[in-house]
Short mmCIF file of C-alpha atoms and ligand atoms in Angstrom, two decimals:
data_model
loop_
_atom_site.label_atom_id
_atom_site.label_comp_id
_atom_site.label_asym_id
_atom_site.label_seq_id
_atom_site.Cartn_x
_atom_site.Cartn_y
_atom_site.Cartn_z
CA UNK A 85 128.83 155.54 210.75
CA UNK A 86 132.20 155.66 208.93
CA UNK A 87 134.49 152.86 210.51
CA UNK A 88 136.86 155.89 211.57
CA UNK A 89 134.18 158.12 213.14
CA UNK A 90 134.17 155.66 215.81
CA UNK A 91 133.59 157.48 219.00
CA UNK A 92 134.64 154.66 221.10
CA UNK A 93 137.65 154.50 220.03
CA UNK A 94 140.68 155.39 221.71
CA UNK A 95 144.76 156.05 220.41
CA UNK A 96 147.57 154.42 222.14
CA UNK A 97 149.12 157.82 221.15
CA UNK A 98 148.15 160.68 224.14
CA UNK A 99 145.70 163.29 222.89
CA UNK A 100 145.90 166.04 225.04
CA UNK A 101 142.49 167.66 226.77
CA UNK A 102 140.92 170.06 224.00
CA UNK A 103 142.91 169.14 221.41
CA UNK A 104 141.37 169.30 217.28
CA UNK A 105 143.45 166.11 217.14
CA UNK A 106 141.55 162.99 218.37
CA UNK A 107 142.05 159.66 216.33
CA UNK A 108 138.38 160.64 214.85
CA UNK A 109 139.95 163.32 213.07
CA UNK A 110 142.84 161.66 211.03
CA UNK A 111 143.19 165.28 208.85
CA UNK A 112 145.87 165.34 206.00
CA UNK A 113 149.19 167.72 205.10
CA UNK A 114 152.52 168.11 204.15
CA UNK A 115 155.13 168.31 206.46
CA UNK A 116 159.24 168.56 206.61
CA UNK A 117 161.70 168.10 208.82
CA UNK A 118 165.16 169.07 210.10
CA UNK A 119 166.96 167.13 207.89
CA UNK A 120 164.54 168.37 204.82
CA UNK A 121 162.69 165.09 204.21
CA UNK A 122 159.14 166.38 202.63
CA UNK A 123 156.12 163.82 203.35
CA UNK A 124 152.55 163.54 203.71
CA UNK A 125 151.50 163.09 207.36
CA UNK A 126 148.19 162.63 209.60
CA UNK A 127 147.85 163.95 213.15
CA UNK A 128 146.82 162.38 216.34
CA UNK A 129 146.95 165.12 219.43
CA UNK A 130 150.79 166.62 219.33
CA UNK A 131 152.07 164.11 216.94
CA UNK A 132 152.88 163.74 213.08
CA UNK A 133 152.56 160.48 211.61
CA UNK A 134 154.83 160.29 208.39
CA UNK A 135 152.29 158.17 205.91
CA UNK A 136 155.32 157.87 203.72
CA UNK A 137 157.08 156.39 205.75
CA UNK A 138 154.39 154.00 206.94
CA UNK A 139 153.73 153.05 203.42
CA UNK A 140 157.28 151.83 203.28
CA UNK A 141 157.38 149.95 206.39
CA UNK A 142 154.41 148.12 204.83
CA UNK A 143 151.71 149.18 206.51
CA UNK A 144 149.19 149.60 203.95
CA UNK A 145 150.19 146.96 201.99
CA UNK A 146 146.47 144.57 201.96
CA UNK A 147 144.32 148.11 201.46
CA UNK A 148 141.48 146.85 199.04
CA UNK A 149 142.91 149.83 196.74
CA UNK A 150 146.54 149.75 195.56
CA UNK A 151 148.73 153.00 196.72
CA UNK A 152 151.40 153.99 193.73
CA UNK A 153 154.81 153.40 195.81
CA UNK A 154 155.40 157.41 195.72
CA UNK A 155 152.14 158.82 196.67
CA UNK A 156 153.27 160.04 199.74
CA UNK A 157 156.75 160.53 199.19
CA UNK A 158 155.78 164.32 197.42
CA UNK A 159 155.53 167.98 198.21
CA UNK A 160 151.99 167.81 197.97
CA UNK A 161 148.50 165.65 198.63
CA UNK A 162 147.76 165.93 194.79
CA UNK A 163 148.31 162.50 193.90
CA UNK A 164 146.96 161.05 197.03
CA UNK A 165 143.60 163.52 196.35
CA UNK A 166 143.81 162.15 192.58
CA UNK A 167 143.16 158.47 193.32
CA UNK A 168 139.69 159.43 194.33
CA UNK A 169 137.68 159.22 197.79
CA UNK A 170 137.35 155.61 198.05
CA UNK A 171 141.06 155.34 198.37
CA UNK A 172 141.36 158.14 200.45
CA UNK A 173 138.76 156.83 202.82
CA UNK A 174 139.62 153.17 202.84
CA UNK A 175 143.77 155.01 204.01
CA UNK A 176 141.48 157.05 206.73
CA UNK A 177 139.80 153.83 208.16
CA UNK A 178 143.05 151.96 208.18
CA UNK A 179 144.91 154.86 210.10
CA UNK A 180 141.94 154.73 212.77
CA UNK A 181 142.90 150.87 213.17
CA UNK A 182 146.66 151.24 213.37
CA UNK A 183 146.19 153.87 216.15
CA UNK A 184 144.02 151.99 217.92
CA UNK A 185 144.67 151.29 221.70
CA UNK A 186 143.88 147.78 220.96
CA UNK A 187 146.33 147.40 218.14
CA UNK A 188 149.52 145.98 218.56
CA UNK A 189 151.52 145.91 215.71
CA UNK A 190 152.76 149.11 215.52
CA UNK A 191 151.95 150.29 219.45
CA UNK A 192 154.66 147.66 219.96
CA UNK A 193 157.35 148.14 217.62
CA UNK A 194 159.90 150.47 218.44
CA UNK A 195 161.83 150.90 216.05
CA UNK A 196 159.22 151.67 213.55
CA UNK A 197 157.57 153.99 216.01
CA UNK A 198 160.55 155.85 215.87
CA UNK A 199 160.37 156.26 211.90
CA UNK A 200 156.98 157.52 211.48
CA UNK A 201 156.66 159.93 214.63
CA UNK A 202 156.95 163.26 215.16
CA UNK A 203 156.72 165.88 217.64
CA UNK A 204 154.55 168.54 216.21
CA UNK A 205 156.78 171.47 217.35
CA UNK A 206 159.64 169.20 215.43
CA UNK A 207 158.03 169.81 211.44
CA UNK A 208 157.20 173.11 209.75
CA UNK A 209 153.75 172.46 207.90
CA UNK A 210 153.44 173.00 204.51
CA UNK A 211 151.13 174.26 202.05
CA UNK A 212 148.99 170.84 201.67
CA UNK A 213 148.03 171.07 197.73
CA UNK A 214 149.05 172.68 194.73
CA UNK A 215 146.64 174.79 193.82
CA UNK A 216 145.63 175.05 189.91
CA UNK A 217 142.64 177.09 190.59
CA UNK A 218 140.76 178.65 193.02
CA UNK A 219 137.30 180.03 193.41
CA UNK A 220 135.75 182.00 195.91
CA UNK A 221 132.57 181.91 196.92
CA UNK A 222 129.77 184.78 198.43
CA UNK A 223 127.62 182.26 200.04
CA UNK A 224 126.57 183.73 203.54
CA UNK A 225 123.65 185.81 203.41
CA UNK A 226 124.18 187.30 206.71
CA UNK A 227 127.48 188.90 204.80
CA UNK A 228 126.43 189.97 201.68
CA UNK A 229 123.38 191.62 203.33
CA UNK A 230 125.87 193.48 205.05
CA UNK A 231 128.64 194.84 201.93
CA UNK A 232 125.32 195.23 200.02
CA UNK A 233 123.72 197.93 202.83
CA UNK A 234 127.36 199.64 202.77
CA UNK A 235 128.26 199.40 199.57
CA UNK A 236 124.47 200.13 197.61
CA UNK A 237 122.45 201.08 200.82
CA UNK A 238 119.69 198.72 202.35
CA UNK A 239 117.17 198.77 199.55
CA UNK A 240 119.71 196.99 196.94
CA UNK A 241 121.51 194.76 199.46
CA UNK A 242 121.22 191.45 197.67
CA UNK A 243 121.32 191.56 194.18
CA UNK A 244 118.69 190.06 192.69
CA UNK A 245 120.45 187.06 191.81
CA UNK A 246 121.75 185.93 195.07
CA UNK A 247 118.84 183.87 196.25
CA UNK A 248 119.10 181.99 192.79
CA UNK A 249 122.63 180.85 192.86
CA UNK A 250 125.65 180.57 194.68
CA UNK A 251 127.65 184.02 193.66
CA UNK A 252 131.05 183.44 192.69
CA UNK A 253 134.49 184.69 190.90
CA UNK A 254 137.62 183.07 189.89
CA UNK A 255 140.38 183.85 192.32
CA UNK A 256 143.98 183.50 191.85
CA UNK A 257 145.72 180.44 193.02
CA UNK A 258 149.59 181.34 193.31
CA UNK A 259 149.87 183.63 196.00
CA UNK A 260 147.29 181.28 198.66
CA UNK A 261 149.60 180.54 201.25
CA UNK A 262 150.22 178.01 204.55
CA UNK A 263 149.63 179.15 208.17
CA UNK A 264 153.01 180.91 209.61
CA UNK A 265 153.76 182.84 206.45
CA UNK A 266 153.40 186.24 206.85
CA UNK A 267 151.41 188.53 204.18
CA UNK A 268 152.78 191.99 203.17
CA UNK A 269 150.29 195.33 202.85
CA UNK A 270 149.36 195.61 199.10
CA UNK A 271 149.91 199.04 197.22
CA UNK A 272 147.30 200.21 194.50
CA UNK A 273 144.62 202.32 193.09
CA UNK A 274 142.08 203.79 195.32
CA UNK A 275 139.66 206.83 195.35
CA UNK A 276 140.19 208.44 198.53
CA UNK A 277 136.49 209.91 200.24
CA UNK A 278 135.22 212.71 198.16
CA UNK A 279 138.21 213.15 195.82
CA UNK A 280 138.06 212.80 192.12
CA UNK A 281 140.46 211.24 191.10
CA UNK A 282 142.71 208.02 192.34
CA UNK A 283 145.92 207.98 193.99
CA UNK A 284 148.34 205.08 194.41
CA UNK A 285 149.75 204.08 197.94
CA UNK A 286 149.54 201.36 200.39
CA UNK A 287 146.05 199.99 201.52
CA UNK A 288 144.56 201.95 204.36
CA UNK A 289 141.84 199.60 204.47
CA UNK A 290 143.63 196.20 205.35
CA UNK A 291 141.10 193.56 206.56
CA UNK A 292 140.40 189.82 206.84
CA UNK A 293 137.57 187.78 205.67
CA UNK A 294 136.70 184.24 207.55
CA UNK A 295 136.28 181.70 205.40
CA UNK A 296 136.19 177.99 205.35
CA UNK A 297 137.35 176.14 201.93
CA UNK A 298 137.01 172.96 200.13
CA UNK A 299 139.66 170.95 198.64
CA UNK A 300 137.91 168.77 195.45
CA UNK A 301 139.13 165.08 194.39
CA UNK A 302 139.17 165.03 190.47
CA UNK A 303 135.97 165.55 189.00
CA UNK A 304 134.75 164.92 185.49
CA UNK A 305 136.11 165.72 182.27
CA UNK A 306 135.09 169.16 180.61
CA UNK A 307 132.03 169.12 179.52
CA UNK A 308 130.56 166.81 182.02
CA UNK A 309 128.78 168.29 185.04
CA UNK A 310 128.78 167.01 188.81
CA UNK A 311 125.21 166.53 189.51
CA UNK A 312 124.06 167.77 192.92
CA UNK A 313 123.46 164.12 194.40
CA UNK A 314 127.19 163.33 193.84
CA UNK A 315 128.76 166.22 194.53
CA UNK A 316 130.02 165.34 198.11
CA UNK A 317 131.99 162.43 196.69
CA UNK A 318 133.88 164.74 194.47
CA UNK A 319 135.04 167.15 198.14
CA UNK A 320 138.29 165.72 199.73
CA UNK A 321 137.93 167.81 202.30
CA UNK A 322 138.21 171.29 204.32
CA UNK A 323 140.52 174.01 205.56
CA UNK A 324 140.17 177.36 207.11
CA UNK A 325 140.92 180.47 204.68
CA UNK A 326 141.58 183.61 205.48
CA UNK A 327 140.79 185.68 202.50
CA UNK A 328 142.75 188.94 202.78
CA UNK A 329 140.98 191.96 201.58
CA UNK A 330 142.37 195.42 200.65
CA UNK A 331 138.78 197.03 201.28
CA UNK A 332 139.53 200.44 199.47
CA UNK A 333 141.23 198.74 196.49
CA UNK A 334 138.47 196.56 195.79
CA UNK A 335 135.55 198.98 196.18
CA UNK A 336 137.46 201.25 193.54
CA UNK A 337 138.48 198.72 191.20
CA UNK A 338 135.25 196.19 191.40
CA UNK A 339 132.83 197.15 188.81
CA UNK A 340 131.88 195.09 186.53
CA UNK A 341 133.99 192.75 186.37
CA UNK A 342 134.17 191.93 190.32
CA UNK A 343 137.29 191.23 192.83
CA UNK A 344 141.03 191.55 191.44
CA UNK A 345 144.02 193.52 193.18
CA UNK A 346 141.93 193.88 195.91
CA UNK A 347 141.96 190.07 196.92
CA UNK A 348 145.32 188.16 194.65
CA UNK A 349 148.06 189.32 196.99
CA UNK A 350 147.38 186.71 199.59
CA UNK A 351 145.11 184.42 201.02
CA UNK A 352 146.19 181.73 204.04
CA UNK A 353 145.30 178.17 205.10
CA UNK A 354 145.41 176.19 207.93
CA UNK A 355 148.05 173.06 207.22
CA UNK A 356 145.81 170.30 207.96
CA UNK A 357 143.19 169.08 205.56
CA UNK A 358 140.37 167.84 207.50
CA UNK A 359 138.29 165.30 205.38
CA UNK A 360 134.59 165.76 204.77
CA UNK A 361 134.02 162.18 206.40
CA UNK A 362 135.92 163.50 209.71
CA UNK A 363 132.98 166.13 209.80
CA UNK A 364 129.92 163.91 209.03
CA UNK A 365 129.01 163.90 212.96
CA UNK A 366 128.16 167.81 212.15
CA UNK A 367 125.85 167.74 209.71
CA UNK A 368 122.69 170.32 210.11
CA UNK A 369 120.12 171.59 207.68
CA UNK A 370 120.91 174.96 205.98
CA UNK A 371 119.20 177.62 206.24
CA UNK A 372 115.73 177.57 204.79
CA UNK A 373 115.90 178.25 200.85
CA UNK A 374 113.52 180.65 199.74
CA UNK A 375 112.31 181.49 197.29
CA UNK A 376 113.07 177.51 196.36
CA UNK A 377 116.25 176.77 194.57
CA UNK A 378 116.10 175.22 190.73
CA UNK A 379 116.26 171.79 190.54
CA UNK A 380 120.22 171.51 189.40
CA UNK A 381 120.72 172.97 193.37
CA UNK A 382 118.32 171.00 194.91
CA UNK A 383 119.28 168.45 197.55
CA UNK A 384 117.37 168.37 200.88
CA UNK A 385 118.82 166.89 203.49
CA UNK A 386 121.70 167.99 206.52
CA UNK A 387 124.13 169.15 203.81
CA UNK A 388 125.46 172.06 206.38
CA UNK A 389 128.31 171.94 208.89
CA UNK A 390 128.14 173.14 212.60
CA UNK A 391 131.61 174.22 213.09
CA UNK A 392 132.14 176.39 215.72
CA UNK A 393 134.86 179.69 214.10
CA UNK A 394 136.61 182.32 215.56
CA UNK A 395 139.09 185.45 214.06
CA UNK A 396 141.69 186.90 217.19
CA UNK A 397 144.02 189.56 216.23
CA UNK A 398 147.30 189.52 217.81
CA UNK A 399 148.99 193.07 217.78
CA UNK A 400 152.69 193.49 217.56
CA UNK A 401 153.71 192.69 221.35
CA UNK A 402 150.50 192.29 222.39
CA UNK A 403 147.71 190.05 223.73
CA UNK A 404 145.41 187.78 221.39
CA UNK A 405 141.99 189.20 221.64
CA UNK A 406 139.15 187.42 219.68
CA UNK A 407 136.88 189.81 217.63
CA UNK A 408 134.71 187.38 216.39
CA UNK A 409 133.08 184.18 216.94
CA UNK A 410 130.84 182.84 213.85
CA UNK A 411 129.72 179.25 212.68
CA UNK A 412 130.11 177.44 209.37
CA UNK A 413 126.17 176.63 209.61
CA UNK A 414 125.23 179.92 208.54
CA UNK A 415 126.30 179.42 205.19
CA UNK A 416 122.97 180.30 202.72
CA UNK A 417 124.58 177.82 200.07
CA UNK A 418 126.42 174.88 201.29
CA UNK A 419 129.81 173.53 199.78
CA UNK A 420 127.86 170.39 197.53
CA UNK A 421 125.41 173.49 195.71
CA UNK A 422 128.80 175.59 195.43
CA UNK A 423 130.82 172.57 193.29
CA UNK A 424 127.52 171.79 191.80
CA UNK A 425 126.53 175.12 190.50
CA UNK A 426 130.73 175.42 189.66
CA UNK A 427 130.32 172.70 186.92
CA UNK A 428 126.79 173.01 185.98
CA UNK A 429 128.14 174.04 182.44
CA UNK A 430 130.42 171.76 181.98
CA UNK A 431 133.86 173.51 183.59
CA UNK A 432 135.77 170.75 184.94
CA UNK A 433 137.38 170.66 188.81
CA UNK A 434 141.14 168.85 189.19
CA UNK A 435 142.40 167.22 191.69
CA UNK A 436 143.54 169.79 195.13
CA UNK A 437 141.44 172.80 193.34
CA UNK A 438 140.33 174.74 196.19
CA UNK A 439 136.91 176.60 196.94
CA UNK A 440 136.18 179.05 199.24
CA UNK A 441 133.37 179.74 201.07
CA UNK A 442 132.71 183.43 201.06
CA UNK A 443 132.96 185.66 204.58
CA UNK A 444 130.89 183.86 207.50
CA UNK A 445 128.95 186.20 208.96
CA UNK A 446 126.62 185.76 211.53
CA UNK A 447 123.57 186.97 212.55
CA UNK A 448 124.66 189.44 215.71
CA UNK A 449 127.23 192.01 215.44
CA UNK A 450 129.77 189.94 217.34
CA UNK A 451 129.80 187.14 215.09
CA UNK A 452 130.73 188.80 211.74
CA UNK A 453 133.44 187.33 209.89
CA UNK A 454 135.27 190.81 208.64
CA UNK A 455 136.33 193.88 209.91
CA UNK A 456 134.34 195.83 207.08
CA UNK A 457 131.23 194.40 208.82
CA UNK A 458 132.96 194.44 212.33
CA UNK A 459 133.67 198.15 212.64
CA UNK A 460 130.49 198.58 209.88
CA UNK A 461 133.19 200.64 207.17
CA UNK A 462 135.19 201.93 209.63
CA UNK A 463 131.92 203.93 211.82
CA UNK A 464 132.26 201.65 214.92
CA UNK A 465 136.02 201.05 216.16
CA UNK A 466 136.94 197.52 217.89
CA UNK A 467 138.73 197.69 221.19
CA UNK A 468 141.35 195.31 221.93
CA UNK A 469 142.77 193.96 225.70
CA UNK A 470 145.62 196.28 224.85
CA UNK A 471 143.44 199.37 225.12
CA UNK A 472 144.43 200.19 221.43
CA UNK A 473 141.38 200.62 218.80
CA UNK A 474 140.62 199.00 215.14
CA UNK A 475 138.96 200.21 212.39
CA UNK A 476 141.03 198.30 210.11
CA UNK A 477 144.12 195.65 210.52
CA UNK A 478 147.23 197.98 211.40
CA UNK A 479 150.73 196.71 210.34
CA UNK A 480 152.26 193.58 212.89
CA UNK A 481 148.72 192.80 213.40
CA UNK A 482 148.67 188.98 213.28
CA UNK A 483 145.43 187.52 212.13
CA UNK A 484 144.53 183.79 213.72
CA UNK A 485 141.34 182.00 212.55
CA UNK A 486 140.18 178.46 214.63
CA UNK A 487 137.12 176.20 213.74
CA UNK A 488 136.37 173.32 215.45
CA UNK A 489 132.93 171.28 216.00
CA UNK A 490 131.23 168.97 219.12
CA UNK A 491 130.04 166.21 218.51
CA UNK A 492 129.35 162.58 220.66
CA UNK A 493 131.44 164.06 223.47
CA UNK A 494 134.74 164.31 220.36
CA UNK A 495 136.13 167.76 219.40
CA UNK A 496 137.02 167.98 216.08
CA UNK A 497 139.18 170.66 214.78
CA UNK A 498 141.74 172.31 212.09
CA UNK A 499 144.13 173.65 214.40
CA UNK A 500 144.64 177.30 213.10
CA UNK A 501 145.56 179.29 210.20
CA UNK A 502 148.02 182.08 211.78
CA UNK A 503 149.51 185.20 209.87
CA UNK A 504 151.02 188.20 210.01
CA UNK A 505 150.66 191.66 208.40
CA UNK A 506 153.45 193.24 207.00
CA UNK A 507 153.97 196.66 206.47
CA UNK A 508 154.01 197.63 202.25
CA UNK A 509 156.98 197.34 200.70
CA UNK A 510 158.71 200.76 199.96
MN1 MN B 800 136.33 186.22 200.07
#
């Protein structure tokens, strides 16, 4: 077990009942404040811990691994990522032992309590990485079984490479955003049912797609490809996505050359980076591969994640009412045969490049991870607790997406990725 996993352990610093935030967790992000300092941080229940700060007070001065004076004094974890997961781990397990209940040497210092804490309503979170690139993924079966039925009918549902490799397309990095910032309905092409020709106007077809991402240390140089056994050493770790779709822009503009307009006006993630060694206590088996994967892909072993997810819409001056409820374990490919497959011809990953997973979908109606699938195109209208009806996400809808797993009695979570529509711009 990872020193701090530790489910014995307990924080002098309160963690509220059900909160993602235990000292077991210990995720990553950028924060600010009032004054407009910028700083990495960690979380423990309702409080931020300024690292930067921490590192100047000395804390993490006798770390086996040598932290550049600035790493945490930044806008983003791109650095910190950088200097590679044994770093970034040994910074984990020394956080776990500063927090401990046992601990006194910060638990008893005042003053330096009051430089590194924070109440969490007291910081605005910030996007946690700059993103150079960005893929998306395809990798639940459940939901590609599903656009396939719509979009080619049942017989041609899974293309007949999709049990081979984990589908994929580049997406486009600038416009992912942080939780809290709202996203405004894209204007495009689109063929409207039965008509001829296109017409341009706002997306009638607005929808989310549940996704959980990957955040990638620095990987090899170009050329050099990140063999299956290694590739969990190369993921920092994970964030929830929401990967906003414009359903009737995409299924116009798609062939051949895949997702574009449709899917580059916005995607949003949760703040807090929640490192693959936080989630180790969830590890399952995948899904049973068959036919058998090529060798390059194949790794045996728990390389899954049982994460419990969930999608709520929020309606303009209404009630949150969850439409959804999936898991991260459903995933056909997992993240290690995703980065794997990414750099199997040599293209090289950077430091806070982000991958996506692809819509979870489940295997029951309630537990699909889009509204395509959820109202099945639009046929089968959701009712919310405010009596009104979705086919689609209307304008002021706000979209909120949770994940959190159980494990030893420990709840470990990514608080939530939170945003709201926006009618198009005129
Ligand atoms: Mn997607």
């Amino acid at each position: 077990m990872r020193y701090a996993n530790d489910p014995q352990r307990r924080s002098w610093l309160t963690v509220p009942q059900d909160s993602d935030f235990p000292i077991q967790n210990l995720p990553f992000g950028i924060f600010s404040t009032d004054n407009e300092m910028v700083s990495a941080g960690t979380r423990i229940g309702d409080v931020v811990i300024d690292l930067a700060a921490l590192h100047q007070l000395g804390y993490f001065k006798d770390l086996e691994f040598e932290l550049p004076d600035d790493v945490f004094l930044q806008n983003t974890l791109n650095a910190f990522i950088e200097l590679g997961k044994p770093v970034t781990r040994a910074l984990r397990d020394r956080l776990a032992q500063l927090f401990d209940l046992q601990e006194p040497i910060l638990r008893d210092n005042e003053a330096h309590r009051k430089e590194v804490l924070y109440a969490v309503e007291d910081v605005q979170m910030l996007l946690p990485v700059f993103v150079q690139d960005y893929t998306d993924f395809y990798s639940s079966r459940e939901h590609a079984t599903n656009v396939g039925i719509m979009f080619r009918g049942k017989e041609n549902a899974l293309m007949p490479n999709w049990l081979h490799l984990p589908v994929g397309y580049h997406g486009r990095a600038s416009s992912i955003v942080v939780s809290g910032e709202d996203i405004v309905r894209p204007k495009g092409q689109m063929l409207p049912p039965d008509a001829e020709q296109p017409v341009f106007g706002a997306s009638r077809l607005m929808d989310f797609e549940l996704e959980m991402a990957f955040i990638t240390h620095k990987g090899k140089d170009l050329g050099h490809p990140i063999g299956i056994s290694e590739a969990e050493e190369h993921i920092f770790g994970v964030v929830v996505f929401n990967d906003w779709s414009a359903r009737d822009l995409q299924k116009w503009e798609y062939v051949p050359l895949g997702p574009f307009l449709g899917k580059n006006f916005g995607s949003s993630v949760s703040p807090w980076i929640v490192t693959l060694d936080a989630l180790e206590p969830f590890r399952v088996q995948g899904p049973v591969q068959d036919p058998p994967v090529l060798d390059y892909l194949n790794h045996g072993g728990a390389h899954n994640f049982d994460l419990d997810l969930e999608v709520c819409i929020q309606p303009e001056n209404g009630a949150e009412h969850c439409v959804s409820r999936s898991n991260m374990k459903y995933l056909y490919w997992s993240m290690a045969q995703q980065l794997t497959h990414h750099t199997v011809n040599g293209c090289n990953v950077q430091a806070g490049d982000m991958m996506a997973s692809g819509t979870i979908s489940g295997p029951t109606e309630d537990s699909y991870g889009s509204m395509l699938e959820l109202s099945w195109k639009g046929t089968k209208p959701l009712k919310l607790s405010d009596g009104s009806e979705r086919k689609f996400l209307m304008d002021g809808d706000t979209v909120i997406m949770r994940a959190h797993g159980m494990a030893n009695g420990l709840r470990i979570g990514f608080g939530e990725v939170r945003s709201k529509l926006l009618p198009a711009i005129d």
